[in-house]
């Protein structure tokens, strides 16, 4: 659905033209998983899949929300009634953004919002962040709040952490808000410094496939929070502010200091080595050795599977099958416990790899995966 269709749907719902239409994309994380809430490094890029919002202001303290992707009519909420963890429906994401803006002192007095999205839900591709960022950008523009993109990302993260109750890091919202077409975003999640790294795989005869396993995940369930708490415990035991402060060269010594805390040792090992993998990937891309990032991706999957323990049989099947069939590299992407994997491949091998993965899923009795190419695309923007 394009901007005009979203505009027309808004008119049908609310009886007037919207003041504008905005878009915000989902993302794929090339490398850097579960590092963002450890003040570490990440490297996502925006997908062409995006959330669209037609929006108008209101002055009466009412928020009206509608999504073409969800059955049901318009949800009507009073701004004064918005409270953390009071809503377990999809409306918590856009409502949480309004709550976060108002909590930060920004004069939002209401809105009519119609949403639609092509970002697959539950696939680890940040469908929730896309909803949050598109609403935040629209309200920032309409209310002339003057917030920078990184500030919008921070407020959207607060909405997800506090209002929704999901303990996610800052990567997803920053990627949706700040990515540029044809680039991956090298982000330091401690100071939010950014560097756009050119990523034109097609020009080098390669493709990056996303394989959505169709296994749904939910970050607000207990496992994600347990990993985050374990990382915080590791930092406390090692006497550092965050695991990002454990140097890669000093990892063995740090692990030795953790003694018999085996679970914490695994979490620490993943985060420290994953930060190093992000930095290695940046160096390879900047030196023009793009093909060499393939083994780094596969190495990262092994760490997520064995140390962080957030993979699942379907994700492992994608990676193992792809690598055995000639992929340059593969790994799970996103928070884990389901969702998607990425596969870096020569363009000439895409059909062979796709067929091998689909046949492996059929042989294992899994539902067919959804496979599509990931192309680094534009971040959030106003469409009209």
Tab-separated table of C-alpha atoms in Angstrom:
chain	number	residue	atom	x	y	z
A	1	UNK	CA	0.000	0.000	0.000
A	2	UNK	CA	1.414	3.360	-1.047
A	3	UNK	CA	1.051	6.875	0.319
A	4	UNK	CA	-2.051	7.645	-1.722
A	5	UNK	CA	-3.879	4.519	-0.569
A	6	UNK	CA	-3.025	5.291	3.047
A	7	UNK	CA	-4.275	8.842	2.582
A	8	UNK	CA	-7.526	7.624	1.053
A	9	UNK	CA	-8.053	5.115	3.860
A	10	UNK	CA	-7.543	7.904	6.403
A	11	UNK	CA	-10.222	10.005	4.705
A	12	UNK	CA	-12.633	7.071	4.760
A	13	UNK	CA	-11.975	6.466	8.459
A	14	UNK	CA	-11.883	10.000	9.801
A	15	UNK	CA	-13.803	12.048	7.248
A	16	UNK	CA	-11.031	14.514	6.437
A	17	UNK	CA	-7.680	14.674	4.677
A	18	UNK	CA	-4.621	13.839	6.826
A	19	UNK	CA	-2.005	16.513	7.352
A	20	UNK	CA	0.629	14.202	5.928
A	21	UNK	CA	1.899	10.679	5.299
A	22	UNK	CA	5.135	9.286	6.721
A	23	UNK	CA	7.119	6.042	6.346
A	24	UNK	CA	9.592	4.175	8.564
A	25	UNK	CA	11.298	0.889	7.641
A	26	UNK	CA	12.007	-2.366	9.343
A	27	UNK	CA	15.622	-3.460	9.544
A	28	UNK	CA	17.988	-6.358	9.175
A	29	UNK	CA	20.967	-6.489	11.490
A	30	UNK	CA	24.022	-7.481	9.477
A	31	UNK	CA	26.101	-8.148	12.594
A	32	UNK	CA	26.038	-7.157	16.270
A	33	UNK	CA	23.361	-9.108	18.146
A	34	UNK	CA	22.451	-8.529	21.817
A	35	UNK	CA	25.226	-5.951	22.042
A	36	UNK	CA	23.054	-2.841	22.012
A	37	UNK	CA	21.875	-3.083	25.619
A	38	UNK	CA	25.492	-3.746	26.595
A	39	UNK	CA	26.632	-0.344	25.233
A	40	UNK	CA	28.276	-2.135	22.314
A	41	UNK	CA	28.425	-1.963	18.529
A	42	UNK	CA	25.775	-2.899	15.969
A	43	UNK	CA	25.490	-2.742	12.193
A	44	UNK	CA	21.924	-2.779	10.872
A	45	UNK	CA	20.493	-1.550	7.596
A	46	UNK	CA	16.954	-0.561	6.654
A	47	UNK	CA	14.699	-2.823	4.608
A	48	UNK	CA	12.394	-1.711	1.790
A	49	UNK	CA	9.548	-3.072	3.940
A	50	UNK	CA	8.037	-0.213	5.915
A	51	UNK	CA	5.263	1.100	8.104
A	52	UNK	CA	3.203	3.972	6.708
A	53	UNK	CA	1.156	6.432	8.740
A	54	UNK	CA	-1.358	9.077	7.716
A	55	UNK	CA	-1.692	11.516	10.606
A	56	UNK	CA	-3.505	14.676	11.676
A	57	UNK	CA	-3.340	16.613	14.919
A	58	UNK	CA	-6.135	16.910	17.455
A	59	UNK	CA	-6.490	19.505	20.196
A	60	UNK	CA	-8.856	17.654	22.542
A	61	UNK	CA	-6.538	15.170	24.289
A	62	UNK	CA	-7.808	12.209	22.231
A	63	UNK	CA	-5.690	9.678	20.334
A	64	UNK	CA	-7.457	7.663	17.641
A	65	UNK	CA	-5.602	4.696	16.139
A	66	UNK	CA	-6.382	2.346	13.283
A	67	UNK	CA	-4.364	-0.266	11.400
A	68	UNK	CA	-5.331	-1.852	8.107
A	69	UNK	CA	-3.356	-4.930	9.211
A	70	UNK	CA	-5.400	-5.644	12.338
A	71	UNK	CA	-9.051	-6.634	12.467
A	72	UNK	CA	-11.229	-4.160	14.315
A	73	UNK	CA	-12.308	-0.557	14.195
A	74	UNK	CA	-10.721	2.659	15.375
A	75	UNK	CA	-9.293	2.539	18.924
A	76	UNK	CA	-9.933	5.741	20.867
A	77	UNK	CA	-7.719	6.599	23.854
A	78	UNK	CA	-7.499	9.612	26.125
A	79	UNK	CA	-3.976	10.976	26.480
A	80	UNK	CA	-4.426	11.542	30.203
A	81	UNK	CA	-5.213	7.832	30.638
A	82	UNK	CA	-2.050	6.538	28.943
A	83	UNK	CA	0.040	4.578	31.452
A	84	UNK	CA	2.915	2.066	31.212
A	85	UNK	CA	1.940	-1.575	30.650
A	86	UNK	CA	-1.755	-0.707	30.583
A	87	UNK	CA	-2.187	-1.999	27.028
A	88	UNK	CA	-1.233	-5.449	25.732
A	89	UNK	CA	-2.553	-4.859	22.212
A	90	UNK	CA	-0.787	-3.513	19.088
A	91	UNK	CA	-1.959	-0.023	20.047
A	92	UNK	CA	0.634	0.008	22.858
A	93	UNK	CA	3.388	0.814	20.352
A	94	UNK	CA	1.983	4.036	18.851
A	95	UNK	CA	0.300	5.013	22.138
A	96	UNK	CA	3.583	4.458	23.952
A	97	UNK	CA	5.296	6.939	21.643
A	98	UNK	CA	2.681	9.589	22.425
A	99	UNK	CA	3.105	8.849	26.136
A	100	UNK	CA	6.910	9.111	25.882
A	101	UNK	CA	6.728	12.430	24.026
A	102	UNK	CA	4.366	13.896	26.600
A	103	UNK	CA	6.408	12.512	29.513
A	104	UNK	CA	9.422	14.317	28.044
A	105	UNK	CA	7.474	17.579	28.081
A	106	UNK	CA	6.533	17.847	24.430
A	107	UNK	CA	3.137	19.472	23.771
A	108	UNK	CA	1.275	16.715	21.917
A	109	UNK	CA	-2.457	17.302	22.314
A	110	UNK	CA	-3.860	14.388	20.330
A	111	UNK	CA	-3.863	12.753	16.901
A	112	UNK	CA	-5.810	10.746	14.380
A	113	UNK	CA	-3.551	8.009	12.970
A	114	UNK	CA	-4.058	5.368	10.301
A	115	UNK	CA	-1.287	2.788	9.907
A	116	UNK	CA	-0.325	0.011	7.558
A	117	UNK	CA	2.873	-2.021	7.350
A	118	UNK	CA	4.672	-4.449	5.070
A	119	UNK	CA	7.264	-5.364	7.735
A	120	UNK	CA	6.660	-9.029	8.697
A	121	UNK	CA	5.603	-9.281	12.339
A	122	UNK	CA	7.401	-11.628	14.718
A	123	UNK	CA	10.187	-12.155	12.187
A	124	UNK	CA	12.944	-10.299	14.020
A	125	UNK	CA	12.827	-7.462	11.494
A	126	UNK	CA	11.683	-4.691	13.855
A	127	UNK	CA	8.043	-4.301	12.876
A	128	UNK	CA	7.370	-2.684	16.267
A	129	UNK	CA	10.208	-0.165	15.892
A	130	UNK	CA	8.889	0.813	12.456
A	131	UNK	CA	5.461	1.566	13.988
A	132	UNK	CA	7.036	3.580	16.783
A	133	UNK	CA	9.362	5.600	14.575
A	134	UNK	CA	6.780	6.465	11.924
A	135	UNK	CA	4.447	7.860	14.609
A	136	UNK	CA	7.277	9.724	16.344
A	137	UNK	CA	8.479	11.329	13.112
A	138	UNK	CA	4.959	12.368	12.130
A	139	UNK	CA	4.258	13.988	15.495
A	140	UNK	CA	7.697	15.621	15.531
A	141	UNK	CA	6.915	17.244	12.193
A	142	UNK	CA	3.290	18.151	12.886
A	143	UNK	CA	3.943	19.614	16.333
A	144	UNK	CA	7.241	21.212	15.234
A	145	UNK	CA	9.064	19.609	18.172
A	146	UNK	CA	12.505	20.032	16.621
A	147	UNK	CA	13.814	16.655	17.769
A	148	UNK	CA	16.781	15.045	16.008
A	149	UNK	CA	16.520	11.530	14.621
A	150	UNK	CA	18.611	10.021	17.437
A	151	UNK	CA	16.371	11.754	19.980
A	152	UNK	CA	13.284	10.267	18.365
A	153	UNK	CA	14.937	6.842	18.533
A	154	UNK	CA	15.613	7.296	22.254
A	155	UNK	CA	11.988	8.229	22.926
A	156	UNK	CA	10.760	5.258	20.902
A	157	UNK	CA	13.036	2.954	22.888
A	158	UNK	CA	11.605	4.393	26.108
A	159	UNK	CA	8.109	3.715	24.787
A	160	UNK	CA	8.987	0.066	24.142
A	161	UNK	CA	10.940	-0.435	27.384
A	162	UNK	CA	8.618	1.341	29.798
A	163	UNK	CA	5.184	1.583	28.163
A	164	UNK	CA	5.144	-1.768	26.335
A	165	UNK	CA	7.419	-3.487	28.852
A	166	UNK	CA	9.908	-5.063	26.429
A	167	UNK	CA	13.568	-4.615	27.542
A	168	UNK	CA	15.004	-3.963	24.069
A	169	UNK	CA	18.061	-1.899	23.219
A	170	UNK	CA	18.363	1.202	21.040
A	171	UNK	CA	19.392	-0.435	17.755
A	172	UNK	CA	16.024	-1.075	16.116
A	173	UNK	CA	14.629	2.419	16.554
A	174	UNK	CA	17.904	4.074	15.511
A	175	UNK	CA	18.108	1.933	12.392
A	176	UNK	CA	14.549	2.790	11.377
A	177	UNK	CA	15.095	6.487	12.023
A	178	UNK	CA	18.646	6.975	10.738
A	179	UNK	CA	19.645	4.436	8.061
A	180	UNK	CA	20.463	5.588	4.541
A	181	UNK	CA	19.846	3.867	1.219
A	182	UNK	CA	22.788	1.789	0.024
A	183	UNK	CA	24.478	1.767	3.417
A	184	UNK	CA	24.727	-0.165	6.661
A	185	UNK	CA	24.751	1.857	9.877
A	186	UNK	CA	27.757	1.354	12.169
A	187	UNK	CA	26.331	2.488	15.501
A	188	UNK	CA	28.028	2.874	18.854
A	189	UNK	CA	25.093	2.367	21.205
A	190	UNK	CA	26.879	4.052	24.119
A	191	UNK	CA	27.238	7.536	22.642
A	192	UNK	CA	24.971	6.986	19.599
A	193	UNK	CA	27.747	8.044	17.217
A	194	UNK	CA	27.040	6.800	13.711
A	195	UNK	CA	28.937	6.024	10.547
A	196	UNK	CA	27.267	5.117	7.280
A	197	UNK	CA	29.162	2.229	5.650
A	198	UNK	CA	28.541	1.730	1.885
A	199	UNK	CA	26.956	-1.676	1.223
A	200	UNK	CA	26.182	-2.364	-2.433
A	201	UNK	CA	26.207	-6.132	-2.647
A	202	UNK	CA	24.600	-6.249	-6.089
A	203	UNK	CA	27.474	-4.269	-7.603
A	204	UNK	CA	29.847	-6.962	-6.339
A	205	UNK	CA	27.768	-9.863	-7.604
A	206	UNK	CA	26.351	-10.829	-4.212
A	207	UNK	CA	22.961	-10.906	-2.532
A	208	UNK	CA	21.797	-10.974	1.077
A	209	UNK	CA	18.744	-13.157	1.592
A	210	UNK	CA	16.389	-12.961	4.538
A	211	UNK	CA	14.850	-16.297	5.493
A	212	UNK	CA	11.806	-15.800	7.707
A	213	UNK	CA	11.368	-19.123	9.472
A	214	UNK	CA	7.741	-18.247	10.306
A	215	UNK	CA	8.541	-19.095	13.941
A	216	UNK	CA	7.094	-16.191	15.903
A	217	UNK	CA	8.919	-14.687	18.813
A	218	UNK	CA	7.959	-12.216	21.539
A	219	UNK	CA	10.591	-10.067	23.248
A	220	UNK	CA	8.414	-9.279	26.237
A	221	UNK	CA	8.396	-12.898	27.368
A	222	UNK	CA	10.930	-13.947	29.978
A	223	UNK	CA	13.915	-15.224	27.998
A	224	UNK	CA	15.073	-11.917	26.513
A	225	UNK	CA	14.919	-10.283	29.937
A	226	UNK	CA	16.911	-13.143	31.467
A	227	UNK	CA	19.734	-12.626	28.961
A	228	UNK	CA	19.819	-8.916	29.662
A	229	UNK	CA	19.857	-9.469	33.425
A	230	UNK	CA	22.664	-11.999	33.023
A	231	UNK	CA	24.737	-9.505	31.050
A	232	UNK	CA	24.201	-6.874	33.735
A	233	UNK	CA	25.286	-9.403	36.367
A	234	UNK	CA	28.427	-10.126	34.376
A	235	UNK	CA	29.295	-6.435	34.142
A	236	UNK	CA	28.761	-6.036	37.895
A	237	UNK	CA	30.953	-9.046	38.725
A	238	UNK	CA	33.699	-7.694	36.477
A	239	UNK	CA	33.425	-4.179	37.899
A	240	UNK	CA	32.607	-2.441	34.608
A	241	UNK	CA	29.727	-0.191	33.603
A	242	UNK	CA	28.761	-2.494	30.704
A	243	UNK	CA	30.201	-5.526	28.930
A	244	UNK	CA	31.354	-3.219	26.142
A	245	UNK	CA	34.134	-2.198	28.564
A	246	UNK	CA	35.646	-5.700	28.655
A	247	UNK	CA	38.484	-5.606	26.084
A	248	UNK	CA	38.602	-8.402	23.533
A	249	UNK	CA	42.288	-8.946	24.297
A	250	UNK	CA	41.433	-9.376	27.970
A	251	UNK	CA	38.489	-11.743	27.487
A	252	UNK	CA	40.188	-14.888	28.763
A	253	UNK	CA	41.258	-13.126	31.950
A	254	UNK	CA	37.761	-11.743	32.449
A	255	UNK	CA	36.176	-15.176	31.995
A	256	UNK	CA	38.610	-16.653	34.500
A	257	UNK	CA	37.530	-14.059	37.056
A	258	UNK	CA	33.921	-15.226	36.714
A	259	UNK	CA	34.825	-18.616	38.157
A	260	UNK	CA	31.948	-21.102	38.206
A	261	UNK	CA	29.332	-18.608	36.918
A	262	UNK	CA	28.996	-20.671	33.742
A	263	UNK	CA	25.816	-19.045	32.440
A	264	UNK	CA	27.257	-15.567	32.908
A	265	UNK	CA	30.559	-16.650	31.333
A	266	UNK	CA	28.748	-17.673	28.144
A	267	UNK	CA	26.852	-14.394	27.930
A	268	UNK	CA	29.992	-12.338	28.484
A	269	UNK	CA	31.918	-14.338	25.886
A	270	UNK	CA	29.244	-13.749	23.272
A	271	UNK	CA	28.942	-10.005	23.825
A	272	UNK	CA	32.691	-9.336	23.842
A	273	UNK	CA	33.370	-11.459	20.763
A	274	UNK	CA	30.328	-10.048	18.955
A	275	UNK	CA	31.558	-6.491	19.438
A	276	UNK	CA	34.867	-7.590	17.901
A	277	UNK	CA	32.990	-9.165	14.984
A	278	UNK	CA	31.212	-5.880	14.278
A	279	UNK	CA	34.499	-3.985	14.222
A	280	UNK	CA	36.051	-6.676	11.999
A	281	UNK	CA	33.124	-6.441	9.582
A	282	UNK	CA	33.511	-2.661	9.353
A	283	UNK	CA	37.201	-3.035	8.527
A	284	UNK	CA	36.472	-5.635	5.840
A	285	UNK	CA	33.761	-3.533	4.190
A	286	UNK	CA	35.857	-0.378	4.264
A	287	UNK	CA	38.792	-2.233	2.714
A	288	UNK	CA	36.581	-3.571	-0.083
A	289	UNK	CA	36.832	-7.216	1.025
A	290	UNK	CA	33.084	-7.731	1.248
A	291	UNK	CA	33.119	-11.461	0.550
A	292	UNK	CA	35.235	-12.013	3.651
A	293	UNK	CA	32.395	-10.976	5.954
A	294	UNK	CA	30.622	-14.271	5.192
A	295	UNK	CA	32.613	-16.399	7.677
A	296	UNK	CA	32.209	-13.637	10.283
A	297	UNK	CA	28.431	-13.966	10.000
A	298	UNK	CA	28.612	-17.747	10.421
A	299	UNK	CA	30.941	-17.368	13.396
A	300	UNK	CA	28.432	-14.985	14.962
A	301	UNK	CA	25.648	-17.538	14.579
A	302	UNK	CA	27.649	-20.176	16.417
A	303	UNK	CA	28.120	-17.736	19.294
A	304	UNK	CA	24.411	-16.897	19.422
A	305	UNK	CA	23.531	-20.599	19.290
A	306	UNK	CA	26.061	-21.980	21.751
A	307	UNK	CA	26.900	-19.129	24.136
A	308	UNK	CA	23.874	-16.836	24.135
A	309	UNK	CA	21.467	-19.682	23.416
A	310	UNK	CA	18.837	-17.680	21.543
A	311	UNK	CA	18.667	-19.724	18.350
A	312	UNK	CA	16.124	-22.445	17.555
A	313	UNK	CA	16.129	-25.578	15.354
A	314	UNK	CA	14.611	-23.753	12.382
A	315	UNK	CA	17.238	-20.981	12.472
A	316	UNK	CA	20.040	-23.522	12.814
A	317	UNK	CA	18.614	-25.449	9.867
A	318	UNK	CA	18.728	-22.354	7.654
A	319	UNK	CA	22.340	-21.624	8.554
A	320	UNK	CA	23.596	-25.193	8.311
A	321	UNK	CA	21.789	-25.832	5.025
A	322	UNK	CA	22.891	-22.570	3.437
A	323	UNK	CA	26.554	-22.983	4.355
A	324	UNK	CA	26.567	-26.608	3.196
A	325	UNK	CA	25.006	-25.530	-0.117
A	326	UNK	CA	27.690	-22.949	-0.834
A	327	UNK	CA	26.610	-19.725	0.878
A	328	UNK	CA	29.371	-17.279	1.756
A	329	UNK	CA	27.980	-17.051	5.290
A	330	UNK	CA	24.765	-17.108	7.306
A	331	UNK	CA	23.437	-16.335	10.769
A	332	UNK	CA	20.271	-15.682	12.714
A	333	UNK	CA	19.341	-11.997	12.938
A	334	UNK	CA	17.260	-10.199	15.545
A	335	UNK	CA	16.548	-11.137	19.133
A	336	UNK	CA	16.211	-14.860	18.468
A	337	UNK	CA	13.853	-17.601	19.717
A	338	UNK	CA	12.503	-17.648	16.161
A	339	UNK	CA	12.303	-14.980	13.500
A	340	UNK	CA	14.731	-14.740	10.613
A	341	UNK	CA	18.183	-15.683	9.408
A	342	UNK	CA	20.310	-13.927	6.798
A	343	UNK	CA	22.310	-15.641	4.068
A	344	UNK	CA	25.138	-13.953	2.147
A	345	UNK	CA	25.517	-15.528	-1.273
A	346	UNK	CA	26.851	-15.085	-4.752
A	347	UNK	CA	24.029	-13.862	-6.988
A	348	UNK	CA	24.379	-16.955	-9.179
A	349	UNK	CA	23.725	-19.224	-6.189
A	350	UNK	CA	20.508	-17.612	-4.924
A	351	UNK	CA	18.091	-20.010	-6.608
A	352	UNK	CA	20.096	-23.086	-5.562
A	353	UNK	CA	20.324	-21.930	-1.959
A	354	UNK	CA	16.653	-21.001	-1.770
A	355	UNK	CA	15.651	-24.406	-3.084
A	356	UNK	CA	17.990	-26.192	-0.656
A	357	UNK	CA	16.541	-24.302	2.327
A	358	UNK	CA	12.946	-24.905	1.245
A	359	UNK	CA	13.619	-28.628	0.728
A	360	UNK	CA	15.334	-28.888	4.117
A	361	UNK	CA	12.327	-27.317	5.829
A	362	UNK	CA	9.933	-29.653	4.023
A	363	UNK	CA	12.024	-32.694	4.948
A	364	UNK	CA	12.029	-31.605	8.611
A	365	UNK	CA	8.262	-31.110	8.592
A	366	UNK	CA	8.473	-27.349	9.143
A	367	UNK	CA	6.143	-24.842	7.457
A	368	UNK	CA	7.693	-23.324	4.344
A	369	UNK	CA	9.959	-20.354	5.090
A	370	UNK	CA	9.581	-16.981	3.413
A	371	UNK	CA	12.718	-16.003	1.476
A	372	UNK	CA	13.382	-12.546	0.055
A	373	UNK	CA	16.307	-10.312	-0.836
A	374	UNK	CA	17.353	-7.613	1.621
A	375	UNK	CA	18.392	-4.364	-0.070
A	376	UNK	CA	19.799	-1.510	2.098
A	377	UNK	CA	17.070	1.111	1.894
A	378	UNK	CA	16.120	4.579	3.130
A	379	UNK	CA	15.292	5.363	6.740
A	380	UNK	CA	12.187	7.154	8.037
A	381	UNK	CA	10.905	10.065	5.971
A	382	UNK	CA	7.879	12.143	5.076
A	383	UNK	CA	6.160	11.032	1.895
A	384	UNK	CA	3.738	13.882	1.439
